[in-house]
PDB file of C-alpha atoms in Angstrom:
ATOM      1  CA  UNK A 257     -50.499 -21.721   2.092  1.00  0.00           C
ATOM      2  CA  UNK A 258     -48.036 -20.606  -0.597  1.00  0.00           C
ATOM      3  CA  UNK A 259     -47.801 -17.204   1.065  1.00  0.00           C
ATOM      4  CA  UNK A 260     -46.932 -18.771   4.440  1.00  0.00           C
ATOM      5  CA  UNK A 261     -44.365 -21.039   2.822  1.00  0.00           C
ATOM      6  CA  UNK A 262     -42.900 -18.006   1.070  1.00  0.00           C
ATOM      7  CA  UNK A 263     -42.706 -16.052   4.348  1.00  0.00           C
ATOM      8  CA  UNK A 264     -41.117 -19.029   6.139  1.00  0.00           C
ATOM      9  CA  UNK A 265     -38.543 -19.440   3.369  1.00  0.00           C
ATOM     10  CA  UNK A 266     -37.902 -15.708   3.354  1.00  0.00           C
ATOM     11  CA  UNK A 267     -37.424 -15.717   7.125  1.00  0.00           C
ATOM     12  CA  UNK A 268     -35.002 -18.655   6.909  1.00  0.00           C
ATOM     13  CA  UNK A 269     -33.060 -16.936   4.143  1.00  0.00           C
ATOM     14  CA  UNK A 270     -32.819 -13.744   6.203  1.00  0.00           C
ATOM     15  CA  UNK A 271     -31.582 -15.703   9.233  1.00  0.00           C
ATOM     16  CA  UNK A 272     -28.983 -17.487   7.109  1.00  0.00           C
ATOM     17  CA  UNK A 273     -27.774 -14.185   5.680  1.00  0.00           C
ATOM     18  CA  UNK A 274     -27.599 -12.636   9.146  1.00  0.00           C
ATOM     19  CA  UNK A 275     -25.514 -15.577  10.355  1.00  0.00           C
ATOM     20  CA  UNK A 276     -23.234 -15.265   7.341  1.00  0.00           C
ATOM     21  CA  UNK A 277     -22.890 -11.528   7.986  1.00  0.00           C
ATOM     22  CA  UNK A 278     -22.022 -12.130  11.650  1.00  0.00           C
ATOM     23  CA  UNK A 279     -19.369 -14.650  10.651  1.00  0.00           C
ATOM     24  CA  UNK A 280     -17.947 -12.280   8.043  1.00  0.00           C
ATOM     25  CA  UNK A 281     -17.796  -9.479  10.615  1.00  0.00           C
ATOM     26  CA  UNK A 282     -15.978 -11.763  13.053  1.00  0.00           C
ATOM     27  CA  UNK A 283     -13.467 -12.736  10.347  1.00  0.00           C
ATOM     28  CA  UNK A 284     -12.994  -9.061   9.504  1.00  0.00           C
ATOM     29  CA  UNK A 285     -12.320  -8.186  13.145  1.00  0.00           C
ATOM     30  CA  UNK A 286      -9.798 -11.035  13.429  1.00  0.00           C
ATOM     31  CA  UNK A 287      -8.000 -10.012  10.250  1.00  0.00           C
ATOM     32  CA  UNK A 288      -8.025  -6.326  11.244  1.00  0.00           C
ATOM     33  CA  UNK A 289      -6.450  -7.204  14.608  1.00  0.00           C
ATOM     34  CA  UNK A 290      -3.872  -9.389  12.888  1.00  0.00           C
ATOM     35  CA  UNK A 291      -3.067  -6.603  10.413  1.00  0.00           C
ATOM     36  CA  UNK A 292      -2.681  -4.068  13.230  1.00  0.00           C
ATOM     37  CA  UNK A 293      -0.273  -6.362  15.067  1.00  0.00           C
ATOM     38  CA  UNK A 294       1.690  -6.976  11.888  1.00  0.00           C
ATOM     39  CA  UNK A 295       1.755  -3.272  11.062  1.00  0.00           C
ATOM     40  CA  UNK A 296       2.976  -2.412  14.563  1.00  0.00           C
ATOM     41  CA  UNK A 297       5.760  -4.994  14.252  1.00  0.00           C
ATOM     42  CA  UNK A 298       6.720  -3.630  10.843  1.00  0.00           C
ATOM     43  CA  UNK A 299       6.870  -0.098  12.238  1.00  0.00           C
ATOM     44  CA  UNK A 300       9.027  -1.267  15.152  1.00  0.00           C
ATOM     45  CA  UNK A 301      11.404  -3.118  12.843  1.00  0.00           C
ATOM     46  CA  UNK A 302      11.563  -0.105  10.529  1.00  0.00           C
ATOM     47  CA  UNK A 303      12.537   2.194  13.412  1.00  0.00           C
ATOM     48  CA  UNK A 304      15.114  -0.340  14.573  1.00  0.00           C
ATOM     49  CA  UNK A 305      16.592  -0.535  11.076  1.00  0.00           C
ATOM     50  CA  UNK A 306      16.763   3.265  10.839  1.00  0.00           C
ATOM     51  CA  UNK A 307      18.536   3.399  14.200  1.00  0.00           C
ATOM     52  CA  UNK A 308      21.005   0.697  13.101  1.00  0.00           C
ATOM     53  CA  UNK A 309      21.720   2.466   9.795  1.00  0.00           C
ATOM     54  CA  UNK A 310      22.221   5.764  11.607  1.00  0.00           C
ATOM     55  CA  UNK A 311      24.650   4.150  14.044  1.00  0.00           C
ATOM     56  CA  UNK A 312      26.540   2.550  11.157  1.00  0.00           C
ATOM     57  CA  UNK A 313      26.838   5.883   9.332  1.00  0.00           C
ATOM     58  CA  UNK A 314      28.045   7.528  12.526  1.00  0.00           C
ATOM     59  CA  UNK A 315      30.629   4.790  13.063  1.00  0.00           C
ATOM     60  CA  UNK A 316      31.895   5.077   9.480  1.00  0.00           C
ATOM     61  CA  UNK A 317      32.109   8.872   9.747  1.00  0.00           C
ATOM     62  CA  UNK A 318      33.949   8.602  13.057  1.00  0.00           C
ATOM     63  CA  UNK A 319      36.404   6.057  11.627  1.00  0.00           C
ATOM     64  CA  UNK A 320      37.014   8.215   8.545  1.00  0.00           C
ATOM     65  CA  UNK A 321      37.540  11.285  10.718  1.00  0.00           C
ATOM     66  CA  UNK A 322      40.026   9.386  12.900  1.00  0.00           C
ATOM     67  CA  UNK A 323      41.925   8.220   9.804  1.00  0.00           C
ATOM     68  CA  UNK A 324      42.058  11.779   8.457  1.00  0.00           C
ATOM     69  CA  UNK A 325      43.219  13.082  11.831  1.00  0.00           C
ATOM     70  CA  UNK A 326      45.905  10.380  11.990  1.00  0.00           C
ATOM     71  CA  UNK A 327      47.126  11.263   8.483  1.00  0.00           C
ATOM     72  CA  UNK A 328      47.118  14.956   9.296  1.00  0.00           C
ATOM     73  CA  UNK A 329      49.057  14.267  12.492  1.00  0.00           C
ATOM     74  CA  UNK A 330      51.655  12.180  10.653  1.00  0.00           C
ATOM     75  CA  UNK A 331      52.192  14.805   7.961  1.00  0.00           C
ATOM     76  CA  UNK A 332      52.884  17.431  10.650  1.00  0.00           C
ATOM     77  CA  UNK A 333      55.225  15.129  12.570  1.00  0.00           C
ATOM     78  CA  UNK A 334      58.725  15.637  11.118  1.00  0.00           C
ATOM     79  CA  UNK A 335      59.969  12.319  12.552  1.00  0.00           C
ATOM     80  CA  UNK A 336      57.590  10.321  10.302  1.00  0.00           C
TER      81      UNK A 336
END
């Protein structure tokens, strides 16, 4: 009788642990999917920021070059 009770309790404990494991695996899968989506968004935003910074640097360099060209043109122009 005690042996059967022990086996029944053991079986119930195993079932409970299996259920808990299944739930933990499901939570893990959900969190992994959420992390992947977040990581992909972060990567996209990072590339967008790099592109924006590159465009800004190019615009600044172009503006500085134009200013230097304008100054050089004025210094060569005797009517200035």
